[in-house]
mmCIF file of C-alpha atoms in Angstrom:
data_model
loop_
_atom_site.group_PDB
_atom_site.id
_atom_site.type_symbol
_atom_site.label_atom_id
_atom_site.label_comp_id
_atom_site.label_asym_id
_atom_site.label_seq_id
_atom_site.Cartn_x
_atom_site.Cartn_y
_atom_site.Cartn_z
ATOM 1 C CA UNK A 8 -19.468 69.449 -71.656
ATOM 2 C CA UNK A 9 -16.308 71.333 -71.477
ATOM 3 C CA UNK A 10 -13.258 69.483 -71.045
ATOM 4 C CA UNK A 11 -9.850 69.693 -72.038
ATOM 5 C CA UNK A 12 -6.779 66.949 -71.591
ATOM 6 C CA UNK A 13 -5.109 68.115 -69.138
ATOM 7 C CA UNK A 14 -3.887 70.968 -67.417
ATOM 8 C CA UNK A 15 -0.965 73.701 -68.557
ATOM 9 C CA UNK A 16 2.078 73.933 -66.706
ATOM 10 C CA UNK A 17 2.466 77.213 -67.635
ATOM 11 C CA UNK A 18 -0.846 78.707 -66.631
ATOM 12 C CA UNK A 19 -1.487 76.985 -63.071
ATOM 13 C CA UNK A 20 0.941 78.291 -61.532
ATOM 14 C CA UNK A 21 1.104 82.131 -59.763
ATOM 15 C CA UNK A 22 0.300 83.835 -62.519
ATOM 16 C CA UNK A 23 -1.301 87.643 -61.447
ATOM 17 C CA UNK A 24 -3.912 87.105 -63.657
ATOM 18 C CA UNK A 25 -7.339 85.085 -63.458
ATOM 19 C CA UNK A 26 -6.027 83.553 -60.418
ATOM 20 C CA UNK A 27 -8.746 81.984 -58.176
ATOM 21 C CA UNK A 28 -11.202 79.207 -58.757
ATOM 22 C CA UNK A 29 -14.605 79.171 -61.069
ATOM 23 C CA UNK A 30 -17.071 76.741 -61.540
ATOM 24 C CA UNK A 31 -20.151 76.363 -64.146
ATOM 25 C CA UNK A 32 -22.709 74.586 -64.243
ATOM 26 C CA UNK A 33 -20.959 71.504 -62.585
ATOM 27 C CA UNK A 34 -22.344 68.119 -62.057
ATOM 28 C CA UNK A 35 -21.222 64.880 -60.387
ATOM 29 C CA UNK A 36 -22.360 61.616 -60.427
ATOM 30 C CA UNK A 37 -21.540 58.010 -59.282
ATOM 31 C CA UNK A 38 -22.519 54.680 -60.685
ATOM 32 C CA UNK A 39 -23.876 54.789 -64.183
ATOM 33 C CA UNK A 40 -28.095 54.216 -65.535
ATOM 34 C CA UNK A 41 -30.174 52.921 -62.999
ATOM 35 C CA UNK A 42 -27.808 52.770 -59.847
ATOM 36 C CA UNK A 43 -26.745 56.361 -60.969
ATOM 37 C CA UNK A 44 -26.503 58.749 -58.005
ATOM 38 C CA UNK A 45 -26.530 62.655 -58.565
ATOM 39 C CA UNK A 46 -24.416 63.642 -55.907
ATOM 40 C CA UNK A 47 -24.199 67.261 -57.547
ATOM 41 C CA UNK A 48 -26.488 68.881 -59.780
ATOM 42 C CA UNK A 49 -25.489 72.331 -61.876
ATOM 43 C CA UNK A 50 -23.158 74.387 -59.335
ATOM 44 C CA UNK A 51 -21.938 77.689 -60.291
ATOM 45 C CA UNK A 52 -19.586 80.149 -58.079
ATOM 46 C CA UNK A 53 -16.271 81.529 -57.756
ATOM 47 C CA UNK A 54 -13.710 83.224 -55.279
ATOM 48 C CA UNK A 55 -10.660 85.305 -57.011
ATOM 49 C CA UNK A 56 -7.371 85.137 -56.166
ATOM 50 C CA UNK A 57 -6.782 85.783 -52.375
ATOM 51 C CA UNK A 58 -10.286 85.299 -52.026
ATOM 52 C CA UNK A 59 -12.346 82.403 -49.692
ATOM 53 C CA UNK A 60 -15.813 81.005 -50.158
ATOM 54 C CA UNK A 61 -17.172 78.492 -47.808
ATOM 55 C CA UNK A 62 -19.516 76.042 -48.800
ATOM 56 C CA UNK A 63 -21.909 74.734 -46.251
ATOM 57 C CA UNK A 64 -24.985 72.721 -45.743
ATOM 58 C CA UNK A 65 -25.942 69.167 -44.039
ATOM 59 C CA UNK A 66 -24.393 65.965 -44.534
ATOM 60 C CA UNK A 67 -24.615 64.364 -47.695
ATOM 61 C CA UNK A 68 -25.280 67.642 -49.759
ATOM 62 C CA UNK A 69 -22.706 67.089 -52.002
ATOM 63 C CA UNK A 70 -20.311 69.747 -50.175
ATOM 64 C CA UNK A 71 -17.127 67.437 -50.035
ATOM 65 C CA UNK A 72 -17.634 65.965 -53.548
ATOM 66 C CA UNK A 73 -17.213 69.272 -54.938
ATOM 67 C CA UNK A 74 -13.294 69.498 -53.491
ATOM 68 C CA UNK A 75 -12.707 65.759 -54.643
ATOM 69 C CA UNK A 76 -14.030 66.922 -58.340
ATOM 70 C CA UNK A 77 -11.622 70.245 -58.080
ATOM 71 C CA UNK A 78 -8.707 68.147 -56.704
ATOM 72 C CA UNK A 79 -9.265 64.975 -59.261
ATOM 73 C CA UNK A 80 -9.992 62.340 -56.899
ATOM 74 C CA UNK A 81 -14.097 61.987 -58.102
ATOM 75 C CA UNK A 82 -13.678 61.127 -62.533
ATOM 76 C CA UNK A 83 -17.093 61.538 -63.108
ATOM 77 C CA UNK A 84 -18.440 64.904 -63.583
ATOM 78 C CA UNK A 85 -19.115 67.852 -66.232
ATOM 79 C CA UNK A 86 -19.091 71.035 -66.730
ATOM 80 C CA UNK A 87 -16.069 73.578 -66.291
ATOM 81 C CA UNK A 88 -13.773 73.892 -63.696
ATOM 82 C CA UNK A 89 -11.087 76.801 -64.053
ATOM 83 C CA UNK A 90 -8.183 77.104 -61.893
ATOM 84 C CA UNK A 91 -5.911 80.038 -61.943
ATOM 85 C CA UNK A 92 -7.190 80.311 -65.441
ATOM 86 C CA UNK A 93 -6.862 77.376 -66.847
ATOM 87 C CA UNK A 94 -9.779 74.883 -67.909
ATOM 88 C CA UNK A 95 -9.232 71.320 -65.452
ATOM 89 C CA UNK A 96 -9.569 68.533 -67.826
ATOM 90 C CA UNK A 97 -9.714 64.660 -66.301
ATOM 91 C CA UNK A 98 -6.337 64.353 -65.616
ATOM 92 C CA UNK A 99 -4.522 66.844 -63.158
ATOM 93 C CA UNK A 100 -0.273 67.121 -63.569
ATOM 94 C CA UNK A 101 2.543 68.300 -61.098
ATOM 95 C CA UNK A 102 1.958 71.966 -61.570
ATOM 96 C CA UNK A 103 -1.824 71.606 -60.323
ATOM 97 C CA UNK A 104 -0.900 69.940 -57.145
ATOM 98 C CA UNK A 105 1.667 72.036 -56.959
ATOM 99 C CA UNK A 106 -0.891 75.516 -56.954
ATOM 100 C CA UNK A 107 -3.719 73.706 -55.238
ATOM 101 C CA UNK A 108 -3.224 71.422 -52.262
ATOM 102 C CA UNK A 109 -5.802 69.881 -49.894
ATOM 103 C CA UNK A 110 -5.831 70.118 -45.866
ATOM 104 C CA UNK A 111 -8.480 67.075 -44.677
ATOM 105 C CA UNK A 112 -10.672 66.599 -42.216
ATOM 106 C CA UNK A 113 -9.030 63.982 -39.824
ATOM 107 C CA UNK A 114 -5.628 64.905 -38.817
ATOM 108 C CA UNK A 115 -5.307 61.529 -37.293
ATOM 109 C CA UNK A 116 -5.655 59.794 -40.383
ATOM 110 C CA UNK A 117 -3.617 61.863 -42.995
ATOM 111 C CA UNK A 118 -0.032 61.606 -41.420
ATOM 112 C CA UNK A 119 1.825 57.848 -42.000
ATOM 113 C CA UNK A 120 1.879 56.943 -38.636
ATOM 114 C CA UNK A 121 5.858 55.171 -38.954
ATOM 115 C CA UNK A 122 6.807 58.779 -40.653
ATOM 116 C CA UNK A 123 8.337 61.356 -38.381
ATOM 117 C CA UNK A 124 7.567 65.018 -39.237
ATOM 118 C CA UNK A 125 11.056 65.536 -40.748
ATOM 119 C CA UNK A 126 9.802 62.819 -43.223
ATOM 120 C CA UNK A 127 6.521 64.209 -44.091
ATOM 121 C CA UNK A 128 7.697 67.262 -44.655
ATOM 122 C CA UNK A 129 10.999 66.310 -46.639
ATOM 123 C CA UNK A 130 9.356 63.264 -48.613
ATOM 124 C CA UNK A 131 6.804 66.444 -49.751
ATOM 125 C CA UNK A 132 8.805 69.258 -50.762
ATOM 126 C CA UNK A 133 11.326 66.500 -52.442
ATOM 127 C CA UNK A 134 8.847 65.498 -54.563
ATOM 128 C CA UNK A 135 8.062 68.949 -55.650
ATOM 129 C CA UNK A 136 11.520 69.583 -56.572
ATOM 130 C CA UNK A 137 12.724 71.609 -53.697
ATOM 131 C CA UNK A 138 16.682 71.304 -53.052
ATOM 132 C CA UNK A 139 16.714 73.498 -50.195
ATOM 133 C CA UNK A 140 14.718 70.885 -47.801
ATOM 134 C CA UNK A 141 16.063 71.596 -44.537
ATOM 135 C CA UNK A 142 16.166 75.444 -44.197
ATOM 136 C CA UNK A 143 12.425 74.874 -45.808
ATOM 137 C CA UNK A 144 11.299 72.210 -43.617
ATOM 138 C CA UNK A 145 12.172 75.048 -40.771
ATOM 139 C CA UNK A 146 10.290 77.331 -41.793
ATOM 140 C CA UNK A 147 7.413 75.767 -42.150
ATOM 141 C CA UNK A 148 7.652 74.262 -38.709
ATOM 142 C CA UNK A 149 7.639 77.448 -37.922
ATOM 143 C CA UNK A 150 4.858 79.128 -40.078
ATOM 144 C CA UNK A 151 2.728 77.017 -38.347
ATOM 145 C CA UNK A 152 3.617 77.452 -34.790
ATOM 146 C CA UNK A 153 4.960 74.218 -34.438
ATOM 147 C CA UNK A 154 9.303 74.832 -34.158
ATOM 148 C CA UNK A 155 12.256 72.605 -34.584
ATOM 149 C CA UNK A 156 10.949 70.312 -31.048
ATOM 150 C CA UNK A 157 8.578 68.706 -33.538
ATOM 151 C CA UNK A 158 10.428 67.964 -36.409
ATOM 152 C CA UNK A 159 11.683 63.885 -35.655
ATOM 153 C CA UNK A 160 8.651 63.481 -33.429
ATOM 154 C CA UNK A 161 5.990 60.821 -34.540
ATOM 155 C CA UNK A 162 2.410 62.230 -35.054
ATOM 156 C CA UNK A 163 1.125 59.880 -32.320
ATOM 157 C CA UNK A 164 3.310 61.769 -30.320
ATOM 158 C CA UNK A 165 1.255 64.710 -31.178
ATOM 159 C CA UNK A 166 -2.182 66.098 -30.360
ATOM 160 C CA UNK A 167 -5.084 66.424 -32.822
ATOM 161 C CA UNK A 168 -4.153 70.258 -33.282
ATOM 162 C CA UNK A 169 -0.514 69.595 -33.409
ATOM 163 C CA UNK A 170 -1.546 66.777 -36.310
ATOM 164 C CA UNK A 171 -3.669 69.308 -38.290
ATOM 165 C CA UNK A 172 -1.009 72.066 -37.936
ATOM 166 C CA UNK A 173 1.798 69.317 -39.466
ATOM 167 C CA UNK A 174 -1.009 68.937 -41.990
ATOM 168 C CA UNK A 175 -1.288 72.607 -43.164
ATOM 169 C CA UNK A 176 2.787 72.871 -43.374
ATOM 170 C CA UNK A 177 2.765 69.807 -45.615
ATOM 171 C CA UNK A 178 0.257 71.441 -47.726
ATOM 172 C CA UNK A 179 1.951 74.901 -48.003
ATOM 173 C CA UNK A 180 4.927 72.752 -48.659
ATOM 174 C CA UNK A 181 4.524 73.192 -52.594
ATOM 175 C CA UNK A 182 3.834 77.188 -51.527
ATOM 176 C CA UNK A 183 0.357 76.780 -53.155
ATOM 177 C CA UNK A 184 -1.947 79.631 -54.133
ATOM 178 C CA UNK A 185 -4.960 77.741 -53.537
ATOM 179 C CA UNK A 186 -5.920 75.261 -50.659
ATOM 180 C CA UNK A 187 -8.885 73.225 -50.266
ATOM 181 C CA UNK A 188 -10.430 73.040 -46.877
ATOM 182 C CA UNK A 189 -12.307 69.902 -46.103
ATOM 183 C CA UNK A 190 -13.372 69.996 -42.621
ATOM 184 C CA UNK A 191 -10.183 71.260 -41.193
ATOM 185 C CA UNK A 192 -11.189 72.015 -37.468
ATOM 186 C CA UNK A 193 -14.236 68.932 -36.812
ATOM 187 C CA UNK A 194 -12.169 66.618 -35.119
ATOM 188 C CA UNK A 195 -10.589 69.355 -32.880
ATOM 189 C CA UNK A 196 -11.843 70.535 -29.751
ATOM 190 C CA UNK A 197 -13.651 73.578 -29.570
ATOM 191 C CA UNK A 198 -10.309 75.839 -28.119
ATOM 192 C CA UNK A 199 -7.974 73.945 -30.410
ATOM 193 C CA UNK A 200 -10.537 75.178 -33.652
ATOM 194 C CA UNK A 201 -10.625 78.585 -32.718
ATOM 195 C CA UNK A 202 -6.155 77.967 -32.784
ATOM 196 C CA UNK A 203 -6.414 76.885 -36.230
ATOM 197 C CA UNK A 204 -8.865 78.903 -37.863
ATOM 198 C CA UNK A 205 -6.456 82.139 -36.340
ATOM 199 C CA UNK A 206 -3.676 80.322 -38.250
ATOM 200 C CA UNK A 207 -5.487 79.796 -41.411
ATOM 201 C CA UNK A 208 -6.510 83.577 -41.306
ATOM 202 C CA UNK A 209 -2.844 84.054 -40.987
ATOM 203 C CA UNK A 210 -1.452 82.417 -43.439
ATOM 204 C CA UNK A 211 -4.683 83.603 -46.162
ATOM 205 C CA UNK A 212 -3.293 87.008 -45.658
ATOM 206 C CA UNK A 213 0.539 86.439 -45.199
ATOM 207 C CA UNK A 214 0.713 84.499 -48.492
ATOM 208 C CA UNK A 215 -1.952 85.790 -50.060
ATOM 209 C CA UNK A 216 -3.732 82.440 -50.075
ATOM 210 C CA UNK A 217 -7.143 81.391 -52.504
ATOM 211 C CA UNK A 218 -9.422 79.134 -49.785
ATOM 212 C CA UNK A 219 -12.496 77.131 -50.508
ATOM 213 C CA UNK A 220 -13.552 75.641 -47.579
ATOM 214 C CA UNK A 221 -16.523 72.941 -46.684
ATOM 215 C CA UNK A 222 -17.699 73.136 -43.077
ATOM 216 C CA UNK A 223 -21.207 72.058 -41.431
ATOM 217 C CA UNK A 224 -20.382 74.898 -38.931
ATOM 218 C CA UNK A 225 -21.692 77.997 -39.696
ATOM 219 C CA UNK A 226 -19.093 80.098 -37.043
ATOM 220 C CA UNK A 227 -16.426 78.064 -38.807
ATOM 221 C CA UNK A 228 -17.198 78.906 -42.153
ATOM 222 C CA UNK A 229 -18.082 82.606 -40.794
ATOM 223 C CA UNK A 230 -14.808 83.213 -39.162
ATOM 224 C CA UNK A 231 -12.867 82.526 -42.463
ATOM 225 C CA UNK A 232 -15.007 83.162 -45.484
ATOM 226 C CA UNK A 233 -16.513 85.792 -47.318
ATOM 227 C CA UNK A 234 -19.005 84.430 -49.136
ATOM 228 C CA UNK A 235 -20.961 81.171 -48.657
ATOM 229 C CA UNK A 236 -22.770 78.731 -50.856
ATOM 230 C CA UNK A 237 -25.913 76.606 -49.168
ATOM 231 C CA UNK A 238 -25.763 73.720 -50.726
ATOM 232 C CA UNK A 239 -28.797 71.557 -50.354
ATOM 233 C CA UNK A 240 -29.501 67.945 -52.315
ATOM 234 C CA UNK A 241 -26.484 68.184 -54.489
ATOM 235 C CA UNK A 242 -27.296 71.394 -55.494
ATOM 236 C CA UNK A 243 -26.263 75.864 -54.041
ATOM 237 C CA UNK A 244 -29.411 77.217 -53.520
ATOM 238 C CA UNK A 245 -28.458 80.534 -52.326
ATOM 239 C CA UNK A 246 -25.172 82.447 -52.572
ATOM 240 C CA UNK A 247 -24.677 85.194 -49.593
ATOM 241 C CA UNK A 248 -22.268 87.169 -48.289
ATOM 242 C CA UNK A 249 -21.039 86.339 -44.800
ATOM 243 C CA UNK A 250 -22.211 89.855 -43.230
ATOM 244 C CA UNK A 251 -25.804 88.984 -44.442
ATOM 245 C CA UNK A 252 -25.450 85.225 -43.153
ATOM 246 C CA UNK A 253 -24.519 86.919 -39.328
ATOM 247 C CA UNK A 254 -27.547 89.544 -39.754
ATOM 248 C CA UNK A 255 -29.579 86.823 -40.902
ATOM 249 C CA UNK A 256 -30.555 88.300 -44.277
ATOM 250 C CA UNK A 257 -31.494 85.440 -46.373
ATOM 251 C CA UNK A 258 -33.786 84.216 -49.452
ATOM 252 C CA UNK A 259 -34.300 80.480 -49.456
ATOM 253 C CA UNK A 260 -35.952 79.035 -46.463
ATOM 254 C CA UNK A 261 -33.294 76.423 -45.859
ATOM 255 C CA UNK A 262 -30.732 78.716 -45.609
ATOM 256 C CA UNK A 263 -32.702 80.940 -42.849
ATOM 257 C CA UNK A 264 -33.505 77.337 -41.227
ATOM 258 C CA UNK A 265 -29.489 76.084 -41.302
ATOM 259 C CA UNK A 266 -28.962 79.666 -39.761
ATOM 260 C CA UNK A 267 -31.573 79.693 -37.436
ATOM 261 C CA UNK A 268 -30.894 76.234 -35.559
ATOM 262 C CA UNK A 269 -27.525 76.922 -35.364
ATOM 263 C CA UNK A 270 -27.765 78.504 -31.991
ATOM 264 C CA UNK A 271 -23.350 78.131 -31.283
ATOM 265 C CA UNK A 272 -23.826 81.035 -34.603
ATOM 266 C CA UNK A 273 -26.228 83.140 -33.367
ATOM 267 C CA UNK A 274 -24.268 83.502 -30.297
ATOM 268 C CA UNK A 275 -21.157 83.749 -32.345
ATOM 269 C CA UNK A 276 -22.588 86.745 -34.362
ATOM 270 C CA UNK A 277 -24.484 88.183 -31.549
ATOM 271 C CA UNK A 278 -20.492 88.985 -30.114
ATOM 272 C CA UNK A 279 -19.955 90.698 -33.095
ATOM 273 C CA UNK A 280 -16.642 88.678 -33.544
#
């Protein structure tokens, strides 16, 4: 098992070098002996810096676990994660959240409901040790599309795409290199997705952004990735590149099957996008 105490200050941040995320031979588990639960078994793959793999597969394959392990939420796994370079260790300090942030899946639920915007944003890039709060807060209000209307509104004076979009801004807040995509667009209507997955492009290639992002929607993960990992019972089964998942040019059975009932896909790659 390769583990180290903690993570290095110095090395997590934007460093030109070894940026990007690599994992090896990870494993994740929950409960311990008997009521022990292998929720991910041996998973190896990277994206470099400014790169974005997708992960995909069906519920319960052990797709979201993976971010939680990355991000330090799940404490029970092995293996070796690298970040930017540097080997993740059990405990994860202020300079890892500050190069890798997390945008979740409900919009609804990750915004205090008594905070306005302003607060969000400012309680965020406070705690990151950001002086210049209010010409920042601006900016990312409008990086995201949102503008200065929104800043002292409440989020349930906002809709679902609105949330997600306050969301994103609070998680460039810390001007990451990497984000973690958990479901970002499944809550959303179908025209409000396509709205954030444009901004996400965006933003990958205006700040040169790192994404891994977990989707059970093929077009999602298609639109934004270049490379995806089929997961299946915990464990990647097949690594492909997203113009062979659109041509349907597969080697595991699963993956052609995932592909091949996804007909909202096949129509999606049929348009040639």
């Amino acid at each position: 098992m390769t583990r180290s105490g903690g993570t290095n200050p110095a090395s997590v941040g934007r460093s030109k070098m070894n940026n990007g995320i690599k994992l090896t031979g990870i494993n994740v588990w929950f409960g311990n002996e008997q009521e022990r639960v292998d929720a991910v078994k041996n998973v190896s793959f990277e994206t470099a810096l400014g790169g974005s793999f997708g992960l995909v597969g069906e519920s319960g394959s052990g797709k979201t676990t993976i971010l939680r392990a990355i991000a330090g939420i799940v404490p029970t796994w092995n293996g070796t994660i690298l970040v930017n370079g540097t080997v993740l260790g059990s405990k994860r300090d202020r300079a890892f959240y500050s190069a890798v942030q997390m945008v979740f899946q409900d919009p609804y639920g990750s915004l205090h409901p008594r905070h306005t915007i302003d607060q969000v944003l400012s309680e965020t890039l406070y705690l990151h040790g950001f002086k210049d709060i209010d010409s920042r807060i601006m900016k990312l209000l409008n990086d995201v599309g949102l503008g200065l209307a929104f800043r002292f509104r409440y989020p349930h004076q906002l809709s679902g795409g609105q949330r997600q979009r306050v969301a994103i801004a609070r998680a460039l807040a810390s001007e990451p290199s990497i984000l973690l995509l958990d479901e970002p667009t499944s809550a959303l209507d179908v025209s409000v997705q396509a709205e954030i997955l444009n901004l996400l492009t965006d933003l990958r290639q205006e700040r040169n952004l790192t994404y891994l992002m977990v989707s059970h929607d093929l077009a999602v993960v298609g639109h934004i990735c270049e490379q995806i990992g089929v997961m299946q019972n915990g464990e990647i089964v097949e690594i492909l590149s997203v113009e062979d998942m659109r041509i349907l040019k597969t080697k595991h059975s699963y993956t052609k099957h995932l592909l091949e009932s996804s007909l909202g896909y096949q129509r999606h790659g049929a348009s040639g996008r």
